[in-house]
Coordinates of C-alpha atoms in Angstrom, one line a residue:
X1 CA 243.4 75.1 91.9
X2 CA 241.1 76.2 95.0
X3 CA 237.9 78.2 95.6
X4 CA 237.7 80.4 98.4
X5 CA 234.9 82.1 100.0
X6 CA 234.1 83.4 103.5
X7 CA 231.4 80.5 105.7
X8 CA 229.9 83.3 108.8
X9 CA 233.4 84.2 110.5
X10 CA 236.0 81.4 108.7
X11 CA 237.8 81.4 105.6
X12 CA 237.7 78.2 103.2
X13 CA 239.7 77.0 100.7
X14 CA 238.6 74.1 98.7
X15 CA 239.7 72.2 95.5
X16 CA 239.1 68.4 94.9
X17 CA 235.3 68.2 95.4
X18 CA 232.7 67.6 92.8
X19 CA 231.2 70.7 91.0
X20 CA 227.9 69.1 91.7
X21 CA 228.2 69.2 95.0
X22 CA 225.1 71.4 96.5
X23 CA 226.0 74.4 99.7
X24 CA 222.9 72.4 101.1
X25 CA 225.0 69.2 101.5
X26 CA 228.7 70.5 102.3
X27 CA 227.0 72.6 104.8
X28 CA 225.3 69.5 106.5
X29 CA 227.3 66.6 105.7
X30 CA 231.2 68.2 105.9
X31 CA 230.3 71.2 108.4
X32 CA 227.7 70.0 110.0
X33 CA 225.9 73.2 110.1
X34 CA 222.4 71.6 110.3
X35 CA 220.0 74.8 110.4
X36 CA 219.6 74.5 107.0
X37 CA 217.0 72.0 106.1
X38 CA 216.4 69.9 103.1
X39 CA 212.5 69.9 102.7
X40 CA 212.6 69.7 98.5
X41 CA 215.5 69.6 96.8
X42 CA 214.5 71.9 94.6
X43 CA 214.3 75.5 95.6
X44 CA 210.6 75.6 96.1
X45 CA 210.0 75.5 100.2
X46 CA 212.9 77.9 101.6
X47 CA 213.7 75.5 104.6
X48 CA 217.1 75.3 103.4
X49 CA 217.8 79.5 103.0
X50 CA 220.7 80.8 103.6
X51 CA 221.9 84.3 102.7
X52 CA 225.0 84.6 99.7
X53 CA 227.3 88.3 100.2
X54 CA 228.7 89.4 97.1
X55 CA 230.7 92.4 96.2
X56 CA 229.3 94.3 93.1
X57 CA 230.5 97.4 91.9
X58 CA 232.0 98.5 94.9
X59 CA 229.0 97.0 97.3
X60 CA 228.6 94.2 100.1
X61 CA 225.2 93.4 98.8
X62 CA 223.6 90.2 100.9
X63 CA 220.9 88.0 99.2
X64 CA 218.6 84.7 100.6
X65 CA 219.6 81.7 98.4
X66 CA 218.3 78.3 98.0
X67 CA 221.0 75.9 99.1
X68 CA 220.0 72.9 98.0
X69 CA 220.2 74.0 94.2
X70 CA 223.1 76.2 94.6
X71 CA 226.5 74.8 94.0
X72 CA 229.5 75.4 96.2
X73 CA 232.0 75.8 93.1
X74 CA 229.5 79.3 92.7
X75 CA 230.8 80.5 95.6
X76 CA 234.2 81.8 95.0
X77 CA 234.4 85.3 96.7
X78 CA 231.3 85.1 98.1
X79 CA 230.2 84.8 101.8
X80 CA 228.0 82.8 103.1
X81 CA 226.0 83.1 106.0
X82 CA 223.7 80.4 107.6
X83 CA 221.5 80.7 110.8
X84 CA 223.7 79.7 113.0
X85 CA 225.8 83.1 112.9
X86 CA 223.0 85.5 113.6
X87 CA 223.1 84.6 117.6
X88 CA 225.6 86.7 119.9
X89 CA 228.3 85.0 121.2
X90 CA 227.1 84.6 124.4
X91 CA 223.8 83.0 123.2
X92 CA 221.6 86.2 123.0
X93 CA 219.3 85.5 120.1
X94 CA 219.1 88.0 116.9
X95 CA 215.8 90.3 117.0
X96 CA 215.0 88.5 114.0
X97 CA 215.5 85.0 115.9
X98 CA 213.6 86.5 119.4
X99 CA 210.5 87.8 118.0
X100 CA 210.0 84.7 116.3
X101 CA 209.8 83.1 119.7
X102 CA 207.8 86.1 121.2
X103 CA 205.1 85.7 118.5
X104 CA 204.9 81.7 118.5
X105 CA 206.2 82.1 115.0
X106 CA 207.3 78.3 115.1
X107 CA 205.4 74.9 115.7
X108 CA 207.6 72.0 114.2
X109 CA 210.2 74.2 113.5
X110 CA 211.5 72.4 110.6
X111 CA 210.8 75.2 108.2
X112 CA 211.9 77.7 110.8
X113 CA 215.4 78.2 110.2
X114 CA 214.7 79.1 106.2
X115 CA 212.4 81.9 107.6
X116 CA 214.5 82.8 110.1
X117 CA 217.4 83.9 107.5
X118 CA 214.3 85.5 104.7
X119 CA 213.0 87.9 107.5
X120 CA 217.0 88.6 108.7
X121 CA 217.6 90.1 104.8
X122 CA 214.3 91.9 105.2
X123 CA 215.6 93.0 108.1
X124 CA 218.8 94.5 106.9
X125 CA 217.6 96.2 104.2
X126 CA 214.5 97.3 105.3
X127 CA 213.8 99.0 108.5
X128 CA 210.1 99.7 108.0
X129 CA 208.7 96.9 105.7
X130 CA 204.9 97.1 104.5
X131 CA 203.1 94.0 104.9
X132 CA 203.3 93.5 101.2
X133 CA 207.2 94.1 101.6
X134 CA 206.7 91.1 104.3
X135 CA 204.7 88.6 102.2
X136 CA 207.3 89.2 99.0
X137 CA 210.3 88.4 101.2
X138 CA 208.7 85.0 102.4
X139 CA 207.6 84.2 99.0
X140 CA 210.3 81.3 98.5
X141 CA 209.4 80.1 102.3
X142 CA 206.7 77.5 102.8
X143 CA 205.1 76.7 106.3
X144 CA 203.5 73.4 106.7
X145 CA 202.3 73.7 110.1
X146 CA 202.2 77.7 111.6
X147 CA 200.4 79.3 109.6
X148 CA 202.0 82.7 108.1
X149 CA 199.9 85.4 110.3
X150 CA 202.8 84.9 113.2
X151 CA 205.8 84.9 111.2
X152 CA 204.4 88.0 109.9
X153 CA 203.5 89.3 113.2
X154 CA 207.0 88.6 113.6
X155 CA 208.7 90.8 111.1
X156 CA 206.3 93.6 112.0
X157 CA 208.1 93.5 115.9
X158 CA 211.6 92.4 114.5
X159 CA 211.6 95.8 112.2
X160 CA 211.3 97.8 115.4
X161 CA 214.1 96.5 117.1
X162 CA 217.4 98.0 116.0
X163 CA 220.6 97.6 118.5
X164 CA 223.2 98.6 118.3
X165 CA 224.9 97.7 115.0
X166 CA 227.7 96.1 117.2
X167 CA 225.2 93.3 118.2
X168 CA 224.3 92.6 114.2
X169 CA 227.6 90.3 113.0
X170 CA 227.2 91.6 109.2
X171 CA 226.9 94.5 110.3
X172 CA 230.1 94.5 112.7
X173 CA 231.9 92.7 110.2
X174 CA 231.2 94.6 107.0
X175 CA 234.5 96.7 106.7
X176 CA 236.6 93.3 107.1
X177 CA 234.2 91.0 104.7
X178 CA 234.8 93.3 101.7
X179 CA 238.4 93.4 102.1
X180 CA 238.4 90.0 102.7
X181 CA 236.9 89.4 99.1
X182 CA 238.3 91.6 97.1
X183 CA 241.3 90.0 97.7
X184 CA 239.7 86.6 96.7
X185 CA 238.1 87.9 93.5
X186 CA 241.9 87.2 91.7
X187 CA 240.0 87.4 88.1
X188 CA 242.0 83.8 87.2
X189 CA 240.2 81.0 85.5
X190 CA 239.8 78.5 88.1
X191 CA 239.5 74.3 87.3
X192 CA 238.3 72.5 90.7
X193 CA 237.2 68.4 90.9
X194 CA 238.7 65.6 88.6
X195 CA 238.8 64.8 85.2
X196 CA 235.9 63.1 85.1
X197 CA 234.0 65.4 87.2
X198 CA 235.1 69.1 86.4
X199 CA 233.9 72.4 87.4
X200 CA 235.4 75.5 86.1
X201 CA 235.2 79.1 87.1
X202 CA 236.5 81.3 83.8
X203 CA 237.7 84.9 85.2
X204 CA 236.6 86.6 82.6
X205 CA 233.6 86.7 79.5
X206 CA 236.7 86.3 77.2
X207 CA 238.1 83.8 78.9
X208 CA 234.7 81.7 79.2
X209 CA 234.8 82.1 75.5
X210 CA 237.8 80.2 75.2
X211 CA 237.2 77.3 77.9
X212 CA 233.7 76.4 75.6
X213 CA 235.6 76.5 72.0
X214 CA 237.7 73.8 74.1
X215 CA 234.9 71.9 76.0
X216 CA 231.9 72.6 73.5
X217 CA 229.4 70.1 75.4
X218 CA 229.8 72.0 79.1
X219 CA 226.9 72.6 80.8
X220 CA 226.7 76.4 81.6
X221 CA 225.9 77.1 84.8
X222 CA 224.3 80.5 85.7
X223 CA 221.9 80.5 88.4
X224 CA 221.5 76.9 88.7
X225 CA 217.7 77.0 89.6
X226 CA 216.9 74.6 86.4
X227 CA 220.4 72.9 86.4
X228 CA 220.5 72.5 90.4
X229 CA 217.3 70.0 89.7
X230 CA 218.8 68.0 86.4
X231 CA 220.9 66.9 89.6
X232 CA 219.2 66.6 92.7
X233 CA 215.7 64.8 90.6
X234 CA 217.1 63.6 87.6
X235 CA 220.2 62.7 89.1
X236 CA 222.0 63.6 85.9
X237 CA 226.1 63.8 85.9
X238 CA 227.3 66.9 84.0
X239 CA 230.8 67.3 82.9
X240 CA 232.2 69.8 82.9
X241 CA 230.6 72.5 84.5
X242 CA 231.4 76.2 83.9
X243 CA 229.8 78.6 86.5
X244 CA 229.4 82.1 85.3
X245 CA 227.5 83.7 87.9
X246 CA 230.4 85.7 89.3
X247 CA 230.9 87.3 86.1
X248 CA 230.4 91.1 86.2
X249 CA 230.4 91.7 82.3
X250 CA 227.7 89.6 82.3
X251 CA 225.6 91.5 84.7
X252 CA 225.2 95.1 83.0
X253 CA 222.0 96.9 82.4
X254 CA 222.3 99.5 80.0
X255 CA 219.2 102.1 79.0
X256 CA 218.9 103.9 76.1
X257 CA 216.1 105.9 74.5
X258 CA 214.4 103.0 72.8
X259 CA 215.8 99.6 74.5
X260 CA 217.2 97.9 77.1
X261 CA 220.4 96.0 77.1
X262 CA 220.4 93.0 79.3
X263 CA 223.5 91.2 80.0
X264 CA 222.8 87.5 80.5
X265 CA 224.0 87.2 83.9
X266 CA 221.2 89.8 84.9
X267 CA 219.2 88.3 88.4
X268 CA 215.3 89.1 88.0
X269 CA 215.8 90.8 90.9
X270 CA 218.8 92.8 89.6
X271 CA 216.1 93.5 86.5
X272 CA 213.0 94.3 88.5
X273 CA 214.3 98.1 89.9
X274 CA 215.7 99.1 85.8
X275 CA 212.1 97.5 84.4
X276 CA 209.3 98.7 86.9
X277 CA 209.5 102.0 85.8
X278 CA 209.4 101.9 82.3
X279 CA 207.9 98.3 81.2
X280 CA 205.7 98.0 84.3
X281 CA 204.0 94.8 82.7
X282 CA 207.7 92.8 82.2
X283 CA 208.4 93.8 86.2
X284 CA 204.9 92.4 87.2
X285 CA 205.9 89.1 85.5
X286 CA 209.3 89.0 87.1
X287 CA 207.4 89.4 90.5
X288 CA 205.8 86.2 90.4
X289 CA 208.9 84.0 89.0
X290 CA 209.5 81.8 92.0
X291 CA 210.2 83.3 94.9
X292 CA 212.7 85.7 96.5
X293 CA 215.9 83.4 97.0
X294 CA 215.1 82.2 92.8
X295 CA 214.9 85.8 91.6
X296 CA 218.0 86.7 93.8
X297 CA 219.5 83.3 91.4
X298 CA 218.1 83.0 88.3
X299 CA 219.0 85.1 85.5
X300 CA 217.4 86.3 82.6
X301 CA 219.8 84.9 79.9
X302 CA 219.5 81.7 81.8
X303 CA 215.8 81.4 81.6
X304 CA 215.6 82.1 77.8
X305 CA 219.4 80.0 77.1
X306 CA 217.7 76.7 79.0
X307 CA 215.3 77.1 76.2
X308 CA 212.3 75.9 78.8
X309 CA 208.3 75.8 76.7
X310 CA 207.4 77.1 80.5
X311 CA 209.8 79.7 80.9
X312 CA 208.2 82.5 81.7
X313 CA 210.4 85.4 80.3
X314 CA 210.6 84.0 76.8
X315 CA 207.1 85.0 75.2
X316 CA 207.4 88.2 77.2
X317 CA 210.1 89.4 75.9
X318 CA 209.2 87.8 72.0
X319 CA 206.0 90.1 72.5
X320 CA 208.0 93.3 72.7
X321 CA 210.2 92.3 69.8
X322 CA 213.5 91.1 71.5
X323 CA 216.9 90.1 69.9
X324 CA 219.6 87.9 71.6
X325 CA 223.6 87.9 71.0
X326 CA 225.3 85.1 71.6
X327 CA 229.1 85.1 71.4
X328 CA 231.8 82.5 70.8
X329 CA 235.7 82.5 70.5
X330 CA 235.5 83.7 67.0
X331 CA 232.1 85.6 66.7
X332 CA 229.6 87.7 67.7
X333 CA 226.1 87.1 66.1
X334 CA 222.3 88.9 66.6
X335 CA 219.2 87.1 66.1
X336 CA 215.3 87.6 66.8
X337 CA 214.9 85.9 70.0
X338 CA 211.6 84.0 68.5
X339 CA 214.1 82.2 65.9
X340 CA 216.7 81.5 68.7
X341 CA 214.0 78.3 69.9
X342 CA 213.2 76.0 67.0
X343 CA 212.0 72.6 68.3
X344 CA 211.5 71.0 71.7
X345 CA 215.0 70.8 73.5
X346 CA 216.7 72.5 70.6
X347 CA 217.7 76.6 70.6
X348 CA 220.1 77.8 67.4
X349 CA 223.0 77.9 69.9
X350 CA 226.3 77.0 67.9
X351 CA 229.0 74.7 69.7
X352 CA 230.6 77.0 71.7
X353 CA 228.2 79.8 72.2
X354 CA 227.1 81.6 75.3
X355 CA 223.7 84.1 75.2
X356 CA 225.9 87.4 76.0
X357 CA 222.6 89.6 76.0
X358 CA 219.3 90.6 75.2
X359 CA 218.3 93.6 73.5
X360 CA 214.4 94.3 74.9
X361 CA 212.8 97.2 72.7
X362 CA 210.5 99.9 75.0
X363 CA 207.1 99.9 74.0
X364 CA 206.1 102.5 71.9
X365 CA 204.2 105.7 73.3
X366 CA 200.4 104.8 73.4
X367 CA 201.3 101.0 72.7
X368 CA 199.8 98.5 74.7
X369 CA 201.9 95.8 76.2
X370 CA 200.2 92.9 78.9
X371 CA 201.5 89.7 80.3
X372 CA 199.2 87.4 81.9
X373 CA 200.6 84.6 84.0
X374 CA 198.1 81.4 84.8
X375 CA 199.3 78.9 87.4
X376 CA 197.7 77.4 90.0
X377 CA 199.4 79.2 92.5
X378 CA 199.8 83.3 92.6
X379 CA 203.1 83.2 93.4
X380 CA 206.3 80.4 93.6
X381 CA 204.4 78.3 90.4
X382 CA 205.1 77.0 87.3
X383 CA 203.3 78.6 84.7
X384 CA 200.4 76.3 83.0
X385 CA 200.7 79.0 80.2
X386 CA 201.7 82.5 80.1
X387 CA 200.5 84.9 77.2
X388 CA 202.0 88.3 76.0
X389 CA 200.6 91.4 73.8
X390 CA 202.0 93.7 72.3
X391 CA 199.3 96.5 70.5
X392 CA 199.1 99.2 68.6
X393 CA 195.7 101.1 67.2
X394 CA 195.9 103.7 64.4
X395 CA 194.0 106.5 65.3
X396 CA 190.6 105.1 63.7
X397 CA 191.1 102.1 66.4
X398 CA 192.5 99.8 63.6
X399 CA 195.2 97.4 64.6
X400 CA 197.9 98.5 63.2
X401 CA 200.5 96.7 65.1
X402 CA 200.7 93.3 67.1
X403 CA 202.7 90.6 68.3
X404 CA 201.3 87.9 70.1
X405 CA 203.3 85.0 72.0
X406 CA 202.6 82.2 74.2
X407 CA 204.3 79.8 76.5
X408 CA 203.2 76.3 77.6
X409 CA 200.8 76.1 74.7
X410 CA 203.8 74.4 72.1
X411 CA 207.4 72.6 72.5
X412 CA 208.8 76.1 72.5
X413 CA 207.6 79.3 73.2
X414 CA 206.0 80.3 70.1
X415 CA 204.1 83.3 68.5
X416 CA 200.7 83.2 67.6
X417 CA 200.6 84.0 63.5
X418 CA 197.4 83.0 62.5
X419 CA 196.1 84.9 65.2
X420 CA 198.0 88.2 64.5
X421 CA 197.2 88.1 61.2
X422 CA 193.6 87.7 61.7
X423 CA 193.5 90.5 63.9
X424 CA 196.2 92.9 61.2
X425 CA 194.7 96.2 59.9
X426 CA 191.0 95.3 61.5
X427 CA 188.9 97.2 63.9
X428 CA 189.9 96.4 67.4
X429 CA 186.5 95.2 68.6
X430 CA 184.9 92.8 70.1
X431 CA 183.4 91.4 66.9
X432 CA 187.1 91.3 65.3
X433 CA 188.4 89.6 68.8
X434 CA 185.9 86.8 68.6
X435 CA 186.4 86.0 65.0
X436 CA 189.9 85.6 65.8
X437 CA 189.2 83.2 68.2
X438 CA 189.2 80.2 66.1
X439 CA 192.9 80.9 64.8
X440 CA 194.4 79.6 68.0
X441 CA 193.6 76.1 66.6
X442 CA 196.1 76.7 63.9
X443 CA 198.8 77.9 65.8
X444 CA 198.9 75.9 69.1
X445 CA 198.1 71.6 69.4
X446 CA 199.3 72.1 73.4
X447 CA 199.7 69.0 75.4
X448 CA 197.9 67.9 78.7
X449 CA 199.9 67.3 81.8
X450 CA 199.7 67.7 85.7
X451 CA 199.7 71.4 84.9
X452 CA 196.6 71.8 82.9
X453 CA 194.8 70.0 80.0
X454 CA 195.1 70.7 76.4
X455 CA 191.5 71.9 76.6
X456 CA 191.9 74.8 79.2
X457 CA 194.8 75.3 78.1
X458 CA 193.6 76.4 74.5
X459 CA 190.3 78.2 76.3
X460 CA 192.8 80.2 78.7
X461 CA 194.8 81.3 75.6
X462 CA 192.0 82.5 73.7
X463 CA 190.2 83.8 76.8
X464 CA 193.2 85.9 77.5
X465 CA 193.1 88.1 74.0
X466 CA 189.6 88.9 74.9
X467 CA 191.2 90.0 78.5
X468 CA 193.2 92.3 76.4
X469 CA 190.3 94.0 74.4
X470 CA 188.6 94.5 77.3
X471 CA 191.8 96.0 79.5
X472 CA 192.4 98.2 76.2
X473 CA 189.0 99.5 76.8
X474 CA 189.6 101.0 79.9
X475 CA 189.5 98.1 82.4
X476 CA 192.7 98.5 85.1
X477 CA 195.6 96.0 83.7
X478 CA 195.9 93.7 86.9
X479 CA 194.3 94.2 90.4
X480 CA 196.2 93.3 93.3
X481 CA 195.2 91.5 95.6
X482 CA 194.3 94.5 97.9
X483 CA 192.4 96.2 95.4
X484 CA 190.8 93.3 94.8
X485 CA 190.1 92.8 98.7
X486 CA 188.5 96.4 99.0
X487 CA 186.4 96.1 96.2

């Protein structure tokens, strides 16, 4: 059976290639479309963006991708653009491309092309981008040799030109591209590679069901930015692979009055619009998960399945009191997503299960809810640790409510219940803080690595609950970096 997906202006049909195959490498080494650079192998500098079209419910919607971790077997129905379609036929560079030149915007230019296709999304979607709109598109795009103030310069200029849409190829093509993949999206269960290296692309959530009560050690593969590095750094052979990014039932949001619904195919960026309004804190988090082209790849169910101590979304979402489904061929179960991880490397997924969902509980009125990220970088970093609260004071100030959970501080991400009971039914003070203080030592022995040591590590987590008494006291949550700038 064959894949089929749309590279700039041809149609491609593939079949007997290896599911581990990266875009990054068929793009180089079979097309020879060398824009794309590889810089990391492992989604962290942007050099090798290119930009993935998908339809979804009824729209073309265009997103900046890491190639070197994303798999061509993802691509079924999908169109990929690189840099070299953004030129005119005749040579005439994209606005995008010529302000880049007009504002010395490049010096070695390796890194170039990657930021090239980040400001061209920008681009599309936004005619008047803020300077903050700016920096948060080129998140996922390092520059080794520039410096940023020109490529930023460069978007400023680029937003004021628009042509005429005739001159912009997606633009010109649009009409043609969706037509051209709806008829590709044939909703059949697709097997691609060999027997001993198989990718397989189920057409539906019922039929993935069914292909992992048959193959019950596959590796799932969502948005591949953790399983894209198990095989360009660890090298590791995975068989079979079942992609389910493509999977629409997988990909709902769904609000009601006291939760959200998360399908597990749900991109952070897909999550950020639904969250931002009513669990500001969760949408802050998401903000600083990698950059652009990870949260346009990643998914939520993905991050919490992969059962990471690091992941970020984990203790976020154990703070507000989360439950996960999981599904198989012959069941559907529910559980609190804090006893889903019970030991380093090991979730209470059943042979055959796939994370369906996440059910994420609103916090109440008058609750307090904070995430606090620490990494070494603001944005595109790992977390050393990440902390989350969830509060709630009876009217005398008591604490009446509270769930505390950490990441990077154990072999899983793990809740802090020494802690929250020492701080149960007492006056939210400073006094009751500090005398709570001590029962981090019973809940956490964290490790020391190249992140952080197991001292600051264990200061930072305690350090962060007194951040909380003192935000709950009328201190803003978080000041960005502009308010911190002007004050």
């Amino acid at each position: 059976m064959t894949i089929r997906f749309i590279l700039n202006d041809r149609d491609v049909t593939r079949d007997r290639f290896s599911p581990s195959e990266t875009l990054l490498d068929y793009l180089r080494i079979k097309r020879r479309l060398t824009g794309s650079k590889e810089g990391c192998a492992e989604g962290d500098c942007g050099a090798c963006t290119v930009l993935v079209g998908r339809l979804t419910r009824g729209r073309l919607v265009y997103e900046t991708v890491n190639s070197c971790i994303r798999f061509t077997a993802s691509l079924n129905a999908t169109h990929v653009v690189t840099v070299e379609h953004l030129a005119a036929k005749d040579g005439a560079l994209h606005p995008v491309q010529q302000a880049m030149v007009d504002m010395n915007g490049s010096q070695c230019g390796f890194c170039t092309p990657g930021f090239v296709m980040s400001l061209y999304a920008l681009w599309m979607e936004n005619e008047k981008p803020s300077r903050q709109a700016i920096e948060k598109a080129l998140q996922g795009n390092l520059c080794r040799c520039t410096g940023y103030e020109p490529i930023i310069k460069a978007a400023e200029k680029a937003s004021a030109i628009r042509p005429d849409a005739a001159f912009d190829a997606l633009a010109r093509e649009r009409e043609s591209v969706m037509a051209r993949l709806a008829a590709m999206k044939t909703g059949e269960t697709i097997t691609i590679g060999t027997e001993s290296k198989r990718g397989i692309i189920p057409g539906s959530a019922e039929a993935l069901a069914e292909v992992l009560a048959e193959y019950r050690d596959a590796t799932i593969v969502a948005g591949s930015t953790d399983v894209g590095l198990w095989v360009t750094k660890q090298m590791r052979e995975l068989n079979p692979m079942v992609f389910i990014n493509h999977l629409e039932e997988l990909q709902t949001i769904t609000e009601t009055e006291k939760s959200f619904i998360i399908g597990a195919g749900v991109t952070y960026t897909e999550a950020f619009p639904a969250l931002s309004g009513k669990i500001p804190a969760l949408s802050r988090l998401i903000d600083r998960i990698g950059g652009e082209q990870v949260r346009n790849m990643g998914t939520i169910g993905g991050n919490v399945a992969n059962g990471s101590p690091i992941g970020d979304t984990p203790p976020a979402l154990i703070a507000l009191g989360a439950t996960l489904t999981l599904q198989s061929k012959d069941c559907t179960r529910s559980i609190a997503l804090e006893d889903y991880f019970r030991d380093y490397g090991k979730q209470d997924r059943r042979p055959g299960e796939f994370v369906l969902s996440l059910t994420v509980p609103k916090p109440a009125e008058g609750a307090h809810y904070a995430v606090y990220k620490v990494s070494k970088r603001r944005e595109e970093d790992i977390s050393a640790l990440c902390g989350a609260f969830y509060l709630e004071l009876s009217a005398d100030g008591t604490v009446d409510k509270i769930r505390i959970a950490y990441g990077g501080m154990a072999g899983i991400p793990k809740r802090a219940a020494h802690v929250e009971a020492a701080l149960s039914g007492k006056p939210w003070t400073t006094e009751t803080v500090e005398a709570a203080r001590p029962a981090f030592e019973s809940d956490y022995q964290p490790m020391t690595d190249m992140r952080a040591t197991a001292e600051y590590r264990m200061l930072a987590a305690k350090n962060l609950l007194s951040r909380l008494l003192m935000e709950t006291g009328g201190s803003p949550q978080e000041l960005s970096r502009f308010e911190r700038e002007e004050a």
